[in-house]
């Protein structure tokens, strides 16, 4: 009898643990722009490199620009790499939200984010630090103005050529598993303007070598199934294919971690089921042990 009771306790404990884990999991690594892991104080010729893991990575500005004095220009350089380069040969980059200024007369970018793939380098691969010892052959792709992934993901980017059709909020590194990012804010004071930045980096694999946990984001490129319909646009192609299309009205709280920005109905239903099963488990325990 005592062994049986211990067994039931063991099962109940692990069921509750797994339910709690399933209800609270967040697959994205999230870094603030002002973090030392992103905008480090290293010399300018050194670029720090951060990894997406196998799921994804979010880099966002939270409150740093709110206190921007404009006395000096702001420059931040960093690199993002896929977690397992043999499995994930490339990166999707999607601007979730961005508000950086343009010159009202010329239309040129006063502030910008620019992105490009990084050439393979043995030293960088080992140290995860790019010393910029060789010239990068890839051109920069600039982003500025006012961009939202769900609003502007229906507009094609004519600067980038891809058979699937890239959105103006997207960038694709198909040949290299590492991208270089530079954020620049000019010293021109931002009067009555709020500067914003949030970028999602998602590793992709070739669909021909995918497992059951992967789903096609395009005809030949797959990402993890859990990245679909999670409130974050991961696929850089037209019409937000991983979110059932762009322009869908969602209630999104920007103060939440990106992985928790799911559809309200899905979140509510999930919470109800988790609470219901936990409640049944507690009732069963009380009756079984006559508490």
Short mmCIF file of C-alpha atoms in Angstrom, two decimals:
data_model
loop_
_atom_site.label_atom_id
_atom_site.label_comp_id
_atom_site.label_asym_id
_atom_site.label_seq_id
_atom_site.Cartn_x
_atom_site.Cartn_y
_atom_site.Cartn_z
CA UNK A 1 0.00 0.00 0.00
CA UNK A 2 2.83 2.36 0.89
CA UNK A 3 4.55 1.67 -2.44
CA UNK A 4 1.29 2.34 -4.27
CA UNK A 5 0.87 5.69 -2.49
CA UNK A 6 4.43 6.71 -3.36
CA UNK A 7 3.79 5.80 -7.00
CA UNK A 8 0.64 7.94 -7.16
CA UNK A 9 2.46 10.85 -5.54
CA UNK A 10 5.22 10.53 -8.12
CA UNK A 11 2.73 10.53 -11.02
CA UNK A 12 0.74 13.47 -9.67
CA UNK A 13 3.84 15.55 -9.09
CA UNK A 14 5.13 15.05 -12.63
CA UNK A 15 1.72 15.66 -14.24
CA UNK A 16 1.40 18.98 -12.40
CA UNK A 17 4.98 19.91 -13.28
CA UNK A 18 4.49 19.18 -16.98
CA UNK A 19 1.22 21.12 -17.11
CA UNK A 20 2.82 24.11 -15.44
CA UNK A 21 5.79 23.95 -17.80
CA UNK A 22 3.55 23.72 -20.84
CA UNK A 23 1.49 26.68 -19.71
CA UNK A 24 4.45 28.96 -19.04
CA UNK A 25 7.05 28.06 -21.65
CA UNK A 26 8.65 30.78 -23.80
CA UNK A 27 10.86 29.60 -26.66
CA UNK A 28 12.41 32.96 -27.55
CA UNK A 29 15.63 34.34 -26.18
CA UNK A 30 15.04 38.04 -25.57
CA UNK A 31 17.74 40.69 -25.30
CA UNK A 32 17.38 44.39 -24.67
CA UNK A 33 19.34 46.64 -26.98
CA UNK A 34 21.15 48.22 -24.03
CA UNK A 35 22.38 44.83 -22.78
CA UNK A 36 26.15 44.24 -22.72
CA UNK A 37 25.53 41.05 -24.72
CA UNK A 38 24.19 43.17 -27.58
CA UNK A 39 25.62 46.69 -27.44
CA UNK A 40 28.85 45.94 -25.59
CA UNK A 41 31.60 48.40 -24.72
CA UNK A 42 34.12 46.47 -26.83
CA UNK A 43 36.34 48.33 -29.33
CA UNK A 44 34.58 49.29 -32.56
CA UNK A 45 36.53 46.77 -34.64
CA UNK A 46 35.16 43.90 -32.52
CA UNK A 47 31.58 42.64 -32.96
CA UNK A 48 30.00 40.42 -30.32
CA UNK A 49 28.05 37.41 -31.57
CA UNK A 50 24.87 36.02 -29.99
CA UNK A 51 23.10 32.79 -30.86
CA UNK A 52 19.46 32.14 -31.71
CA UNK A 53 19.59 28.58 -30.38
CA UNK A 54 17.23 26.33 -32.32
CA UNK A 55 14.12 28.44 -31.72
CA UNK A 56 14.62 32.16 -32.16
CA UNK A 57 15.90 35.42 -30.76
CA UNK A 58 14.34 38.83 -30.13
CA UNK A 59 16.36 42.04 -29.83
CA UNK A 60 14.36 45.07 -28.77
CA UNK A 61 14.72 48.57 -27.40
CA UNK A 62 12.79 49.05 -24.17
CA UNK A 63 13.48 52.47 -22.65
CA UNK A 64 16.99 53.46 -23.72
CA UNK A 65 15.84 55.89 -26.42
CA UNK A 66 13.35 57.52 -24.05
CA UNK A 67 16.27 59.17 -22.29
CA UNK A 68 18.28 59.89 -25.42
CA UNK A 69 19.84 63.36 -25.03
CA UNK A 70 21.04 63.69 -28.61
CA UNK A 71 24.40 65.03 -27.43
CA UNK A 72 26.19 62.22 -29.26
CA UNK A 73 25.15 59.84 -32.01
CA UNK A 74 24.40 56.26 -30.96
CA UNK A 75 25.98 53.30 -32.75
CA UNK A 76 25.55 49.65 -31.81
CA UNK A 77 26.99 46.70 -33.74
CA UNK A 78 26.38 43.02 -33.07
CA UNK A 79 26.05 39.71 -34.88
CA UNK A 80 23.48 36.94 -34.68
CA UNK A 81 24.19 33.32 -35.58
CA UNK A 82 22.11 30.15 -35.79
CA UNK A 83 22.53 27.69 -32.94
CA UNK A 84 23.56 24.69 -35.05
CA UNK A 85 24.93 25.80 -38.42
CA UNK A 86 24.90 22.36 -40.02
CA UNK A 87 21.22 21.98 -39.20
CA UNK A 88 20.22 25.63 -39.72
CA UNK A 89 22.08 27.03 -42.77
CA UNK A 90 20.39 30.43 -42.76
CA UNK A 91 18.48 33.10 -40.85
CA UNK A 92 15.16 34.87 -41.21
CA UNK A 93 15.10 38.45 -39.92
CA UNK A 94 11.81 40.32 -39.47
CA UNK A 95 11.32 43.88 -38.21
CA UNK A 96 8.47 43.49 -35.71
CA UNK A 97 8.20 47.21 -35.04
CA UNK A 98 10.46 50.10 -35.93
CA UNK A 99 10.22 53.86 -35.70
CA UNK A 100 13.43 55.60 -36.77
CA UNK A 101 13.51 59.05 -38.29
CA UNK A 102 13.87 60.18 -41.89
CA UNK A 103 14.93 63.58 -43.19
CA UNK A 104 11.64 65.37 -43.97
CA UNK A 105 13.15 67.05 -47.05
CA UNK A 106 15.31 64.38 -48.71
CA UNK A 107 13.60 61.29 -47.29
CA UNK A 108 16.99 59.82 -46.39
CA UNK A 109 17.41 57.92 -43.13
CA UNK A 110 18.53 60.01 -40.14
CA UNK A 111 18.46 56.89 -37.97
CA UNK A 112 18.57 53.36 -39.33
CA UNK A 113 19.08 49.66 -38.83
CA UNK A 114 21.25 47.97 -41.43
CA UNK A 115 21.72 44.21 -41.85
CA UNK A 116 23.90 41.96 -44.01
CA UNK A 117 25.19 38.38 -44.00
CA UNK A 118 28.67 37.70 -42.64
CA UNK A 119 31.40 35.85 -44.55
CA UNK A 120 32.61 32.62 -42.99
CA UNK A 121 35.71 33.15 -40.84
CA UNK A 122 37.53 30.43 -38.89
CA UNK A 123 38.54 32.68 -35.97
CA UNK A 124 35.01 34.05 -35.56
CA UNK A 125 33.53 30.55 -35.68
CA UNK A 126 35.75 29.45 -32.80
CA UNK A 127 35.69 32.57 -30.60
CA UNK A 128 32.13 33.81 -31.44
CA UNK A 129 33.70 37.26 -31.78
CA UNK A 130 34.23 38.92 -35.16
CA UNK A 131 37.50 40.87 -35.32
CA UNK A 132 36.60 42.12 -38.83
CA UNK A 133 39.89 40.94 -40.27
CA UNK A 134 38.48 40.48 -43.79
CA UNK A 135 36.29 42.64 -45.96
CA UNK A 136 32.64 41.60 -46.13
CA UNK A 137 31.48 40.97 -49.70
CA UNK A 138 27.76 41.38 -48.92
CA UNK A 139 25.92 44.74 -49.25
CA UNK A 140 23.98 46.35 -46.40
CA UNK A 141 20.18 46.39 -46.32
CA UNK A 142 18.81 49.56 -44.64
CA UNK A 143 15.58 49.92 -42.64
CA UNK A 144 14.16 53.18 -41.27
CA UNK A 145 10.92 55.13 -41.02
CA UNK A 146 7.81 53.56 -39.51
CA UNK A 147 7.45 49.80 -39.98
CA UNK A 148 5.17 47.18 -38.43
CA UNK A 149 5.40 43.51 -39.41
CA UNK A 150 1.64 42.89 -39.36
CA UNK A 151 0.73 46.13 -41.09
CA UNK A 152 3.49 46.34 -43.70
CA UNK A 153 4.11 42.64 -44.33
CA UNK A 154 1.82 42.82 -47.37
CA UNK A 155 4.20 45.19 -49.19
CA UNK A 156 6.88 43.64 -51.41
CA UNK A 157 10.52 44.66 -51.05
CA UNK A 158 11.85 45.31 -54.55
CA UNK A 159 15.43 45.70 -53.23
CA UNK A 160 15.74 42.00 -52.38
CA UNK A 161 15.28 39.30 -54.97
CA UNK A 162 13.76 36.01 -53.84
CA UNK A 163 11.30 33.72 -55.67
CA UNK A 164 9.04 33.59 -52.60
CA UNK A 165 8.72 37.40 -52.44
CA UNK A 166 10.11 39.24 -49.40
CA UNK A 167 8.16 41.83 -47.44
CA UNK A 168 9.55 45.31 -46.71
CA UNK A 169 9.92 44.24 -43.06
CA UNK A 170 11.94 41.11 -43.88
CA UNK A 171 15.52 40.08 -44.55
CA UNK A 172 16.84 36.69 -45.64
CA UNK A 173 20.35 35.33 -45.14
CA UNK A 174 20.26 32.24 -47.30
CA UNK A 175 23.96 31.72 -47.94
CA UNK A 176 25.36 32.43 -44.47
CA UNK A 177 24.15 31.37 -40.98
CA UNK A 178 25.38 34.65 -39.46
CA UNK A 179 24.16 38.23 -39.94
CA UNK A 180 25.68 41.53 -38.92
CA UNK A 181 23.44 44.26 -37.52
CA UNK A 182 24.18 47.94 -36.94
CA UNK A 183 21.80 50.32 -35.19
CA UNK A 184 22.48 54.03 -35.65
CA UNK A 185 20.66 57.00 -34.09
CA UNK A 186 21.86 60.46 -35.09
CA UNK A 187 22.59 63.16 -32.53
CA UNK A 188 19.69 65.22 -33.85
CA UNK A 189 17.31 65.50 -30.86
CA UNK A 190 14.07 63.56 -31.20
CA UNK A 191 11.44 66.17 -30.28
CA UNK A 192 7.95 64.77 -29.63
CA UNK A 193 8.93 61.44 -31.23
CA UNK A 194 9.22 57.97 -29.75
CA UNK A 195 11.96 55.84 -31.26
CA UNK A 196 11.18 52.11 -31.34
CA UNK A 197 12.95 48.94 -32.39
CA UNK A 198 12.18 45.21 -32.17
CA UNK A 199 13.68 42.55 -34.45
CA UNK A 200 13.07 38.79 -34.58
CA UNK A 201 15.81 36.41 -35.73
CA UNK A 202 14.69 32.87 -36.62
CA UNK A 203 16.92 30.01 -37.87
CA UNK A 204 15.53 27.91 -40.72
CA UNK A 205 16.34 24.49 -42.14
CA UNK A 206 15.76 22.95 -45.53
CA UNK A 207 12.37 21.25 -45.62
CA UNK A 208 13.78 18.16 -47.32
CA UNK A 209 15.64 17.33 -44.11
CA UNK A 210 12.92 18.37 -41.67
CA UNK A 211 11.44 16.41 -38.80
CA UNK A 212 7.89 16.37 -37.53
CA UNK A 213 8.55 19.40 -35.32
CA UNK A 214 9.16 21.63 -38.36
CA UNK A 215 6.76 23.30 -40.76
CA UNK A 216 7.22 25.02 -44.12
CA UNK A 217 7.54 28.79 -43.98
CA UNK A 218 8.21 28.82 -47.71
CA UNK A 219 8.42 26.11 -50.36
CA UNK A 220 11.89 24.95 -49.31
CA UNK A 221 12.52 26.56 -45.91
CA UNK A 222 11.13 25.33 -42.60
CA UNK A 223 11.01 26.65 -39.04
CA UNK A 224 9.77 25.08 -35.83
CA UNK A 225 6.03 24.50 -35.60
CA UNK A 226 5.86 26.27 -32.24
CA UNK A 227 6.85 29.50 -34.03
CA UNK A 228 3.56 29.49 -35.95
CA UNK A 229 0.65 31.59 -34.64
CA UNK A 230 2.56 32.77 -31.57
CA UNK A 231 2.11 36.50 -32.14
CA UNK A 232 5.63 36.98 -33.57
CA UNK A 233 6.13 37.23 -37.34
CA UNK A 234 9.05 34.89 -38.11
CA UNK A 235 8.79 34.42 -41.87
CA UNK A 236 10.09 37.40 -43.90
CA UNK A 237 7.87 36.63 -46.89
CA UNK A 238 4.75 38.42 -48.06
CA UNK A 239 1.55 38.17 -46.03
CA UNK A 240 3.08 36.75 -42.80
CA UNK A 241 2.71 33.02 -43.67
CA UNK A 242 3.49 31.83 -40.13
CA UNK A 243 0.72 33.99 -38.61
CA UNK A 244 -2.15 33.09 -40.96
CA UNK A 245 -1.72 36.35 -42.85
CA UNK A 246 -0.95 39.96 -41.98
CA UNK A 247 -3.43 42.58 -40.91
CA UNK A 248 -5.14 40.31 -38.37
CA UNK A 249 -6.41 42.31 -35.41
CA UNK A 250 -4.71 41.03 -32.29
CA UNK A 251 -4.67 42.46 -28.79
CA UNK A 252 -0.94 42.71 -28.16
CA UNK A 253 0.72 43.97 -25.00
CA UNK A 254 4.22 45.24 -25.86
CA UNK A 255 5.27 44.96 -22.21
CA UNK A 256 5.03 41.16 -22.40
CA UNK A 257 7.91 38.96 -23.56
CA UNK A 258 7.54 38.30 -27.31
CA UNK A 259 6.89 34.59 -26.86
CA UNK A 260 3.83 35.35 -24.75
CA UNK A 261 2.18 37.60 -27.34
CA UNK A 262 -0.31 35.01 -28.53
CA UNK A 263 -3.87 35.38 -29.65
CA UNK A 264 -6.13 36.27 -26.79
CA UNK A 265 -8.59 33.46 -27.43
CA UNK A 266 -5.88 30.80 -27.57
CA UNK A 267 -4.30 32.09 -24.37
CA UNK A 268 -7.62 32.16 -22.56
CA UNK A 269 -8.62 28.65 -23.63
CA UNK A 270 -5.18 27.26 -22.71
CA UNK A 271 -5.31 28.90 -19.28
CA UNK A 272 -8.80 27.52 -18.64
CA UNK A 273 -7.77 23.97 -19.54
CA UNK A 274 -4.60 24.14 -17.44
CA UNK A 275 -6.54 25.48 -14.45
CA UNK A 276 -9.27 22.87 -14.91
CA UNK A 277 -6.86 19.92 -14.94
CA UNK A 278 -4.89 21.27 -12.00
CA UNK A 279 -8.14 21.69 -10.07
CA UNK A 280 -9.22 18.11 -10.86
CA UNK A 281 -5.81 16.87 -9.79
CA UNK A 282 -6.09 18.64 -6.44
CA UNK A 283 -9.62 17.30 -5.85
CA UNK A 284 -8.53 13.76 -6.71
CA UNK A 285 -5.56 14.02 -4.33
CA UNK A 286 -7.76 15.23 -1.47
CA UNK A 287 -10.29 12.44 -1.97
CA UNK A 288 -7.68 9.72 -2.47
CA UNK A 289 -5.72 10.60 0.64
CA UNK A 290 -8.92 11.53 2.58
CA UNK A 291 -7.70 15.04 3.34
#
